[in-house]
Amino acid sequence: METLFSNVRILDGSGAAPVQGDVLVEGNRIKSVGSGVGKISAANAVRVDGTGATLMPGMVEAHTHFSWNDQPSLAAIQMMPPEEHILWCVRVAKRYLDAGFTSCLGAATAKARLDVVLRNAINASEFPRPRYLAASQEITTLGGLGDGTLPHLPFDALSFGAVVSGPEEMRKTARLFMKYGVDTLKINLSGEYITGMPAEATPFSDEEIAMLVRETKINGKRVAAHARSSESVKQCVRHGIEIIFHASFADEEALDLLEANKDRHFVAPGLAWLINTSHHASDWGITPEIAKAMGYHRELEVAIESLKKMHKRGIRILPGGDYGFAWVPHGTNAKDLEYFVKYLGFSPMEAVVSATKHGGAIMQKPNELGLDKEGYLADLLLVSGDPLSNIALLQDKDRLLAIMKDGVFHKAPAQTAESLRRAS
Ligand SMILES: [Zn+2]
C-alpha cells in the first residue's frame, strides 16, 4: 500500500526550511521525499492532494500520564479500581493521537501494570493509539511525592507511588517493575508543593539512586526522574539519568553539568502544570493566592529563567508533561509548543524540532522516528496553514487534515477517505 502526499509544504522536523514537494509512503515507512511537485511517480498510490498544506512529522509527548483521570489529586486518581482504570487509559490515549501526538513517553503509571498492558495492546495493534513506552509507578520515599498512605491506613494500594527505604528495597522494587515489563523506571528525586514536600527538597540518598540506576541499566532499561530541585537535577547528571522532568530550580552548577552532558539528557519541563496550577485551578479550590502561597508562582518564574538558559546552552527541552489532572486536560498538550515560543525564547521552528526530531530520540529511535525523511517511520501530520507563522495552529484539531501513524491513516483527509473506501 502506497500513499502519495502531493503538493505539500514539507516541514521535515530537522530544522531545515520547508520545501514544496511530494512525499511517498510505502507500508509503514517514508519511501521518498522529493522537492518539486510531480517528480515522484507512484501510479498505484492513494493520492492526497495537499494543495499547499504543511506535512510534518507526528509530534511526540515526552512526559505522559495516561492513567491520570482528570482528578484534582493523586489520591483521587488512585481511587479508580484497576478494571475501570485500564479502560480509561485505552480511551484517553486516543485523544493524543487525535491531537497529533503519534508517540508518547510514559512518565509514571498509577497502578503497576496499567502502562505495560496498554503498551502491549498498542504494539499488538489492538487499538490505534500512539507509540508508547511504558513507565513504572513513581518510586518515592516515605512522605515523598506519591506516598499516599496515612498513619492509620498504611496500605500500599492507597499510594500513587511505590515507597522504598534503602538500597535493598530499591533493588527489589526496580526488579519487580522490570518483571512486569516496563520500559522506564520513574523516580521522584524532588518534592512537589501540592503534596506537602517542597519542590526544593531532595529526599533520596545517592546509595538508593545508584542501586536503581545499576539495576535498570543492567537490564537495558532507562530511568526518568521527577527533579524540580537543583540538587535533584545534579543527581540525574551524576548518576546518568537521561530523562529529567521539570528541572525548575537548576542553578548555574546544574546548568553547567547538563550542558557538559547535553547529548545524553532530555528535559521535559511540563510547563502547563506550573502555569495552570498557578493561574487556572480556582474551580478546584486552588486560587492564584493559594497557589502563590504554596510556592507555584515563584517556581514558575524561576523555571522560566532556568529553561531559557538551558535552551540557550543547547540542552534539549521537549514538550509534554502532567496533562490529565483536573485543571490540565488531556489532549491540549500542543499548548507546550506555544509556551516554548511565548516564555522560553524558542522560535516556532525550534518548537517543532523539539516535538519531532528530539521526540524521535527520546523514544529511542533517533534514526527512524521524528523526521520526514526517506526510510523513517511514516508518522505524519498534514496541517492546514503554517505552524512556523503561528505555532498555536497545532492546537486546533480541525487544522489537522490528516494524521498518519505507521503508514496508516488515523484521520484521513476527506477526499482521501473516499478513495480509500473505493480501494478497499
Ligand atoms: Zn509527571
Short mmCIF file of C-alpha atoms and ligand atoms in Angstrom, two decimals:
data_model
loop_
_atom_site.label_atom_id
_atom_site.label_comp_id
_atom_site.label_asym_id
_atom_site.label_seq_id
_atom_site.Cartn_x
_atom_site.Cartn_y
_atom_site.Cartn_z
CA MET A 1 0.00 0.00 0.00
CA GLU A 2 1.39 3.39 -1.03
CA THR A 3 0.23 6.89 -0.19
CA LEU A 4 1.46 9.93 -2.08
CA PHE A 5 1.17 13.31 -0.40
CA SER A 6 1.42 15.64 -3.32
CA ASN A 7 1.97 19.40 -3.42
CA VAL A 8 2.73 19.72 0.28
CA ARG A 9 4.94 22.10 2.18
CA ILE A 10 7.43 19.67 3.70
CA LEU A 11 8.43 20.71 7.21
CA ASP A 12 10.75 17.82 7.87
CA GLY A 13 11.45 18.26 11.59
CA SER A 14 15.22 18.67 11.17
CA GLY A 15 15.15 22.45 11.43
CA ALA A 16 15.68 22.90 7.68
CA ALA A 17 13.49 25.45 5.90
CA PRO A 18 10.34 23.88 4.38
CA VAL A 19 10.27 22.94 0.70
CA GLN A 20 7.33 22.39 -1.62
CA GLY A 21 7.14 18.83 -2.86
CA ASP A 22 5.76 15.32 -2.67
CA VAL A 23 6.21 12.57 -0.09
CA LEU A 24 5.61 8.91 -0.83
CA VAL A 25 4.80 6.41 1.90
CA GLU A 26 5.11 2.68 1.31
CA GLY A 27 3.96 0.31 4.02
CA ASN A 28 4.88 1.90 7.34
CA ARG A 29 7.90 3.88 6.06
CA ILE A 30 8.56 7.03 4.10
CA LYS A 31 9.84 5.81 0.75
CA SER A 32 10.80 9.09 -0.87
CA VAL A 33 10.77 12.80 -0.24
CA GLY A 34 11.00 14.96 -3.34
CA SER A 35 11.30 18.68 -3.64
CA GLY A 36 9.27 19.98 -6.57
CA VAL A 37 5.77 18.81 -7.30
CA GLY A 38 5.05 15.83 -9.58
CA LYS A 39 8.57 14.39 -9.56
CA ILE A 40 7.71 11.17 -7.73
CA SER A 41 5.87 8.65 -9.85
CA ALA A 42 3.54 6.36 -7.94
CA ALA A 43 0.78 5.20 -10.21
CA ASN A 44 -0.86 2.88 -7.71
CA ALA A 45 -0.61 5.12 -4.66
CA VAL A 46 -3.55 6.62 -2.83
CA ARG A 47 -3.08 10.31 -3.65
CA VAL A 48 -3.52 13.09 -1.16
CA ASP A 49 -3.61 16.48 -2.84
CA GLY A 50 -2.02 18.65 -0.18
CA THR A 51 -2.80 21.91 -2.00
CA GLY A 52 -0.04 23.64 -0.13
CA ALA A 53 -0.80 22.36 3.38
CA THR A 54 2.14 21.55 5.67
CA LEU A 55 3.32 17.97 6.04
CA MET A 56 5.30 17.47 9.24
CA PRO A 57 6.27 14.52 11.43
CA GLY A 58 3.84 13.38 14.13
CA MET A 59 4.50 15.04 17.46
CA VAL A 60 5.97 13.28 20.49
CA GLU A 61 4.73 13.83 24.06
CA ALA A 62 7.75 13.39 26.31
CA HIS A 63 6.05 13.08 29.71
CA THR A 64 2.71 11.29 29.54
CA HIS A 65 0.40 10.02 32.26
CA PHE A 66 -2.44 8.16 30.53
CA SER A 67 -3.60 6.86 33.91
CA TRP A 68 -4.27 10.36 35.24
CA ASN A 69 -8.04 10.55 35.13
CA ASP A 70 -8.91 14.25 35.42
CA GLN A 71 -8.99 14.19 39.23
CA PRO A 72 -7.73 17.05 41.40
CA SER A 73 -5.26 14.99 43.48
CA LEU A 74 -3.01 11.95 43.18
CA ALA A 75 -5.02 10.25 45.94
CA ALA A 76 -8.23 10.73 43.93
CA ILE A 77 -6.58 9.36 40.77
CA GLN A 78 -5.58 6.30 42.74
CA MET A 79 -9.13 5.53 43.91
CA MET A 80 -10.25 4.31 40.48
CA PRO A 81 -10.40 0.48 40.53
CA PRO A 82 -7.96 -1.24 38.14
CA GLU A 83 -10.66 -2.60 35.83
CA GLU A 84 -12.11 0.85 35.11
CA HIS A 85 -8.62 2.29 35.13
CA ILE A 86 -7.26 0.28 32.21
CA LEU A 87 -10.34 1.13 30.15
CA TRP A 88 -9.75 4.78 30.98
CA CYS A 89 -6.15 4.53 29.73
CA VAL A 90 -7.27 2.94 26.46
CA ARG A 91 -9.86 5.67 25.91
CA VAL A 92 -7.69 8.63 26.81
CA ALA A 93 -4.72 7.50 24.71
CA LYS A 94 -6.90 8.01 21.63
CA ARG A 95 -7.17 11.71 22.46
CA TYR A 96 -3.41 12.02 21.99
CA LEU A 97 -3.49 10.54 18.52
CA ASP A 98 -6.49 12.78 17.71
CA ALA A 99 -4.35 15.74 18.80
CA GLY A 100 -1.45 14.83 16.51
CA PHE A 101 0.75 13.05 19.07
CA THR A 102 1.84 9.85 17.37
CA SER A 103 4.26 8.87 20.14
CA CYS A 104 4.16 9.26 23.92
CA LEU A 105 6.73 8.52 26.60
CA GLY A 106 5.14 7.15 29.77
CA ALA A 107 6.16 9.15 32.82
CA ALA A 108 4.63 7.07 35.63
CA THR A 109 1.54 4.98 35.90
CA ALA A 110 -0.96 5.00 38.77
CA LYS A 111 -1.02 1.22 39.20
CA ALA A 112 1.84 -1.14 38.49
CA ARG A 113 0.73 -2.71 35.18
CA LEU A 114 -1.55 -0.13 33.50
CA ASP A 115 1.14 1.27 31.21
CA VAL A 116 2.56 -2.13 30.32
CA VAL A 117 -0.82 -3.64 29.45
CA LEU A 118 -1.72 -0.62 27.31
CA ARG A 119 1.64 -0.63 25.50
CA ASN A 120 1.33 -4.33 24.75
CA ALA A 121 -2.16 -3.85 23.30
CA ILE A 122 -0.93 -0.94 21.17
CA ASN A 123 2.05 -2.95 19.92
CA ALA A 124 -0.29 -5.84 19.08
CA SER A 125 -2.38 -3.36 17.01
CA GLU A 126 -5.45 -3.99 19.14
CA PHE A 127 -6.21 -0.27 19.22
CA PRO A 128 -4.93 2.60 17.07
CA ARG A 129 -3.07 4.64 19.68
CA PRO A 130 0.29 6.46 19.84
CA ARG A 131 3.54 4.53 20.02
CA TYR A 132 4.15 4.17 23.71
CA LEU A 133 6.94 3.46 26.16
CA ALA A 134 5.56 2.12 29.43
CA ALA A 135 6.56 3.54 32.80
CA SER A 136 6.63 2.12 36.29
CA GLN A 137 4.80 3.69 39.18
CA GLU A 138 6.71 6.54 40.75
CA ILE A 139 9.34 5.29 43.14
CA THR A 140 9.35 7.57 46.16
CA THR A 141 10.39 7.99 49.79
CA LEU A 142 8.29 7.80 52.94
CA GLY A 143 6.45 11.11 52.99
CA GLY A 144 7.59 11.97 49.46
CA LEU A 145 5.55 12.81 46.35
CA GLY A 146 3.36 9.75 45.67
CA ASP A 147 3.28 8.30 49.22
CA GLY A 148 -0.49 8.32 49.76
CA THR A 149 -0.62 6.18 52.87
CA LEU A 150 -1.96 7.62 56.11
CA PRO A 151 -0.73 6.91 59.65
CA HIS A 152 -3.89 4.91 60.43
CA LEU A 153 -4.23 3.47 56.89
CA PRO A 154 -0.76 2.17 55.99
CA PHE A 155 -1.91 0.39 52.81
CA ASP A 156 0.36 0.46 49.77
CA ALA A 157 -2.64 0.39 47.44
CA LEU A 158 -3.52 3.92 48.58
CA SER A 159 -0.27 5.20 47.13
CA PHE A 160 0.19 6.57 43.65
CA GLY A 161 3.87 5.72 44.09
CA ALA A 162 5.92 2.81 45.37
CA VAL A 163 7.57 3.78 48.65
CA VAL A 164 11.10 2.48 49.28
CA SER A 165 13.66 2.93 52.04
CA GLY A 166 17.23 1.87 51.43
CA PRO A 167 19.10 0.27 48.53
CA GLU A 168 17.74 -3.27 49.06
CA GLU A 169 14.12 -2.16 48.89
CA MET A 170 15.04 -0.13 45.82
CA ARG A 171 16.59 -3.18 44.20
CA LYS A 172 13.50 -5.27 44.85
CA THR A 173 11.10 -2.59 43.61
CA ALA A 174 13.10 -1.99 40.43
CA ARG A 175 13.23 -5.71 39.69
CA LEU A 176 9.51 -6.05 40.32
CA PHE A 177 8.61 -3.33 37.82
CA MET A 178 11.01 -4.80 35.28
CA LYS A 179 9.42 -8.21 35.83
CA TYR A 180 6.14 -6.57 34.82
CA GLY A 181 7.81 -5.29 31.65
CA VAL A 182 8.19 -1.52 31.99
CA ASP A 183 10.45 0.43 29.61
CA THR A 184 11.19 3.23 32.05
CA LEU A 185 11.67 3.33 35.80
CA LYS A 186 10.37 6.56 37.31
CA ILE A 187 11.83 8.02 40.49
CA ASN A 188 10.76 11.11 42.40
CA LEU A 189 14.05 12.79 43.26
CA SER A 190 12.44 16.01 44.48
CA GLY A 191 9.25 17.06 46.22
CA GLU A 192 6.21 18.83 44.80
CA TYR A 193 4.42 21.64 46.63
CA ILE A 194 0.90 20.29 46.22
CA THR A 195 1.83 17.06 48.02
CA GLY A 196 3.39 18.67 51.04
CA MET A 197 7.07 18.00 50.38
CA PRO A 198 8.56 21.20 48.91
CA ALA A 199 9.75 21.17 45.30
CA GLU A 200 13.22 22.11 46.50
CA ALA A 201 13.53 19.09 48.80
CA THR A 202 15.79 16.25 47.58
CA PRO A 203 14.89 13.19 49.67
CA PHE A 204 16.77 10.24 48.11
CA SER A 205 20.27 9.18 49.11
CA ASP A 206 22.95 8.57 46.49
CA GLU A 207 23.12 4.91 47.57
CA GLU A 208 19.45 4.40 46.76
CA ILE A 209 19.69 6.16 43.39
CA ALA A 210 22.85 4.27 42.45
CA MET A 211 21.07 0.99 43.13
CA LEU A 212 18.13 1.94 40.92
CA VAL A 213 20.35 3.05 38.07
CA ARG A 214 22.53 -0.04 38.33
CA GLU A 215 19.60 -2.48 38.32
CA THR A 216 17.88 -0.62 35.50
CA LYS A 217 20.93 -0.35 33.24
CA ILE A 218 21.95 -3.99 33.54
CA ASN A 219 18.50 -4.79 32.20
CA GLY A 220 18.80 -2.32 29.34
CA LYS A 221 16.05 -0.04 30.67
CA ARG A 222 16.03 3.69 31.39
CA VAL A 223 15.39 5.84 34.44
CA ALA A 224 13.31 9.03 34.35
CA ALA A 225 13.21 11.43 37.26
CA HIS A 226 10.83 13.96 38.71
CA ALA A 227 13.51 16.52 39.53
CA ARG A 228 12.46 20.05 40.46
CA SER A 229 15.20 20.90 42.96
CA SER A 230 18.63 21.92 41.77
CA GLU A 231 20.27 19.09 43.71
CA SER A 232 17.97 16.51 42.11
CA VAL A 233 19.00 17.72 38.64
CA LYS A 234 22.64 17.26 39.66
CA GLN A 235 21.83 13.76 40.91
CA CYS A 236 20.42 12.98 37.45
CA VAL A 237 23.64 14.03 35.75
CA ARG A 238 25.90 12.34 38.31
CA HIS A 239 24.01 9.04 38.08
CA GLY A 240 23.39 9.14 34.33
CA ILE A 241 19.61 9.51 34.47
CA GLU A 242 18.86 10.61 30.90
CA ILE A 243 15.25 11.75 31.24
CA ILE A 244 14.76 14.73 33.53
CA PHE A 245 11.29 16.06 34.24
CA HIS A 246 10.83 19.69 35.35
CA ALA A 247 14.33 20.90 36.35
CA SER A 248 12.76 24.15 37.58
CA PHE A 249 15.37 25.19 40.12
CA ALA A 250 18.50 24.16 38.20
CA ASP A 251 21.25 26.57 39.34
CA GLU A 252 24.39 27.55 37.40
CA GLU A 253 26.28 24.44 38.53
CA ALA A 254 23.39 22.21 37.45
CA LEU A 255 23.22 24.03 34.10
CA ASP A 256 26.96 23.55 33.58
CA LEU A 257 26.63 19.84 34.33
CA LEU A 258 23.69 19.49 31.96
CA GLU A 259 25.44 21.41 29.20
CA ALA A 260 28.57 19.28 29.51
CA ASN A 261 26.36 16.18 29.06
CA LYS A 262 23.75 17.59 26.72
CA ASP A 263 23.90 14.77 24.19
CA ARG A 264 22.80 12.36 26.89
CA HIS A 265 19.96 14.22 28.63
CA PHE A 266 16.44 15.30 27.77
CA VAL A 267 14.49 17.84 29.82
CA ALA A 268 10.67 17.74 29.71
CA PRO A 269 9.61 20.58 31.99
CA GLY A 270 5.82 20.18 32.00
CA LEU A 271 5.19 23.92 31.93
CA ALA A 272 1.41 23.51 31.57
CA TRP A 273 1.27 22.09 35.08
CA LEU A 274 3.05 25.10 36.58
CA ILE A 275 1.05 27.61 34.56
CA ASN A 276 -2.37 26.06 35.16
CA THR A 277 -1.77 25.28 38.82
CA SER A 278 -0.62 28.85 39.36
CA HIS A 279 -3.45 30.56 37.48
CA HIS A 280 -6.26 28.26 36.33
CA ALA A 281 -7.14 25.94 39.21
CA SER A 282 -9.61 28.12 41.13
CA ASP A 283 -12.54 25.83 40.25
CA TRP A 284 -10.86 23.14 42.29
CA GLY A 285 -10.08 25.36 45.26
CA ILE A 286 -6.58 26.43 44.28
CA THR A 287 -6.98 30.14 43.70
CA PRO A 288 -3.97 32.09 42.44
CA GLU A 289 -3.46 33.34 46.01
CA ILE A 290 -3.36 29.79 47.35
CA ALA A 291 -1.07 28.64 44.52
CA LYS A 292 1.23 31.55 45.27
CA ALA A 293 1.32 30.67 48.97
CA MET A 294 2.17 27.06 48.07
CA GLY A 295 5.17 28.28 46.05
CA TYR A 296 3.97 27.74 42.48
CA HIS A 297 4.23 31.34 41.30
CA ARG A 298 7.85 31.56 42.35
CA GLU A 299 8.62 28.17 40.85
CA LEU A 300 7.07 29.18 37.52
CA GLU A 301 9.15 32.36 37.46
CA VAL A 302 12.40 30.57 38.36
CA ALA A 303 11.66 27.69 35.97
CA ILE A 304 11.17 30.03 33.01
CA GLU A 305 14.55 31.65 33.69
CA SER A 306 16.36 28.29 34.11
CA LEU A 307 14.74 26.83 31.00
CA LYS A 308 15.60 29.88 28.91
CA LYS A 309 19.23 29.41 29.92
CA MET A 310 19.05 25.69 29.12
CA HIS A 311 17.67 26.46 25.68
CA LYS A 312 20.50 28.97 25.03
CA ARG A 313 23.03 26.33 26.06
CA GLY A 314 21.63 23.83 23.55
CA ILE A 315 20.15 21.44 26.11
CA ARG A 316 17.26 19.51 24.58
CA ILE A 317 13.90 20.62 26.01
CA LEU A 318 10.84 18.64 24.95
CA PRO A 319 7.11 19.31 25.09
CA GLY A 320 4.72 17.42 27.29
CA GLY A 321 4.07 16.88 30.91
CA ASP A 322 1.44 16.26 33.50
CA TYR A 323 -1.63 16.60 31.36
CA GLY A 324 -4.52 14.65 32.86
CA PHE A 325 -5.03 16.47 36.15
CA ALA A 326 -8.38 18.19 36.62
CA TRP A 327 -7.01 21.56 35.54
CA VAL A 328 -4.57 20.35 32.85
CA PRO A 329 -6.80 18.50 30.35
CA HIS A 330 -5.55 15.57 28.28
CA GLY A 331 -5.38 16.39 24.58
CA THR A 332 -4.36 20.03 24.96
CA ASN A 333 -0.68 19.03 25.02
CA ALA A 334 0.32 21.03 21.93
CA LYS A 335 -0.02 24.09 24.19
CA ASP A 336 3.52 23.28 25.29
CA LEU A 337 4.91 24.30 21.90
CA GLU A 338 3.22 27.68 22.24
CA TYR A 339 4.62 28.04 25.78
CA PHE A 340 8.13 27.30 24.49
CA VAL A 341 7.78 30.14 21.99
CA LYS A 342 5.99 32.51 24.34
CA TYR A 343 8.04 32.01 27.50
CA LEU A 344 11.35 30.26 26.69
CA GLY A 345 12.59 32.13 23.62
CA PHE A 346 12.12 29.27 21.14
CA SER A 347 11.48 30.08 17.50
CA PRO A 348 8.44 28.19 16.14
CA MET A 349 10.92 26.07 14.14
CA GLU A 350 12.78 25.14 17.34
CA ALA A 351 9.49 24.19 18.98
CA VAL A 352 8.67 21.91 16.03
CA VAL A 353 12.13 20.32 16.19
CA SER A 354 11.73 19.67 19.93
CA ALA A 355 8.39 17.90 19.32
CA THR A 356 9.62 15.84 16.36
CA LYS A 357 13.36 15.24 15.94
CA HIS A 358 14.12 15.30 19.67
CA GLY A 359 10.96 13.29 20.23
CA GLY A 360 12.27 10.53 17.99
CA ALA A 361 15.46 10.49 20.06
CA ILE A 362 13.68 10.28 23.44
CA MET A 363 11.58 7.41 22.01
CA GLN A 364 14.93 5.65 21.38
CA LYS A 365 14.51 5.74 17.61
CA PRO A 366 16.77 8.66 16.64
CA ASN A 367 17.42 7.22 13.18
CA GLU A 368 13.90 6.25 12.20
CA LEU A 369 11.38 8.45 14.01
CA GLY A 370 10.69 12.17 14.15
CA LEU A 371 11.65 13.33 10.64
CA ASP A 372 10.02 13.45 7.20
CA LYS A 373 12.92 11.62 5.68
CA GLU A 374 13.44 8.60 3.46
CA GLY A 375 13.42 5.38 5.44
CA TYR A 376 11.80 6.92 8.52
CA LEU A 377 8.62 5.57 10.06
CA ALA A 378 5.57 7.16 8.45
CA ASP A 379 4.15 9.13 11.37
CA LEU A 380 2.89 12.28 9.64
CA LEU A 381 0.58 15.24 10.12
CA LEU A 382 -0.97 17.21 7.30
CA VAL A 383 -1.66 20.65 8.75
CA SER A 384 -3.77 23.37 7.22
CA GLY A 385 -1.67 26.55 7.40
CA ASP A 386 1.87 27.27 8.51
CA PRO A 387 2.86 26.34 12.09
CA LEU A 388 6.01 28.43 11.63
CA SER A 389 3.95 31.60 11.38
CA ASN A 390 1.57 30.55 14.15
CA ILE A 391 2.65 27.68 16.38
CA ALA A 392 -0.78 27.67 18.07
CA LEU A 393 -2.28 26.20 14.87
CA LEU A 394 -1.17 22.80 16.10
CA GLN A 395 -3.69 23.00 18.96
CA ASP A 396 -6.61 23.24 16.52
CA LYS A 397 -7.76 19.72 15.68
CA ASP A 398 -9.73 20.94 12.65
CA ARG A 399 -6.44 22.05 11.14
CA LEU A 400 -5.00 18.55 11.42
CA LEU A 401 -6.29 17.47 7.99
CA ALA A 402 -4.61 14.07 8.22
CA ILE A 403 -2.96 12.07 10.98
CA MET A 404 -0.93 9.04 9.94
CA LYS A 405 0.80 6.62 12.29
CA ASP A 406 2.97 3.80 10.99
CA GLY A 407 1.76 4.36 7.43
CA VAL A 408 -1.92 4.06 8.38
CA PHE A 409 -4.34 6.96 8.47
CA HIS A 410 -5.79 7.56 11.91
CA LYS A 411 -7.52 10.51 10.29
CA ALA A 412 -7.64 10.62 6.52
CA PRO A 413 -8.40 13.85 4.64
CA ALA A 414 -11.97 13.87 3.35
CA GLN A 415 -11.05 13.41 -0.33
CA THR A 416 -8.72 10.51 0.51
CA ALA A 417 -11.14 8.80 2.83
CA GLU A 418 -13.38 8.39 -0.21
CA SER A 419 -10.66 6.89 -2.44
CA LEU A 420 -9.52 4.60 0.42
CA ARG A 421 -13.07 3.28 0.62
CA ARG A 422 -13.04 2.64 -3.12
CA ALA A 423 -9.66 0.89 -2.92
CA SER A 424 -10.70 -1.49 -0.17
ZN ZN B 1 4.65 13.88 35.72
#
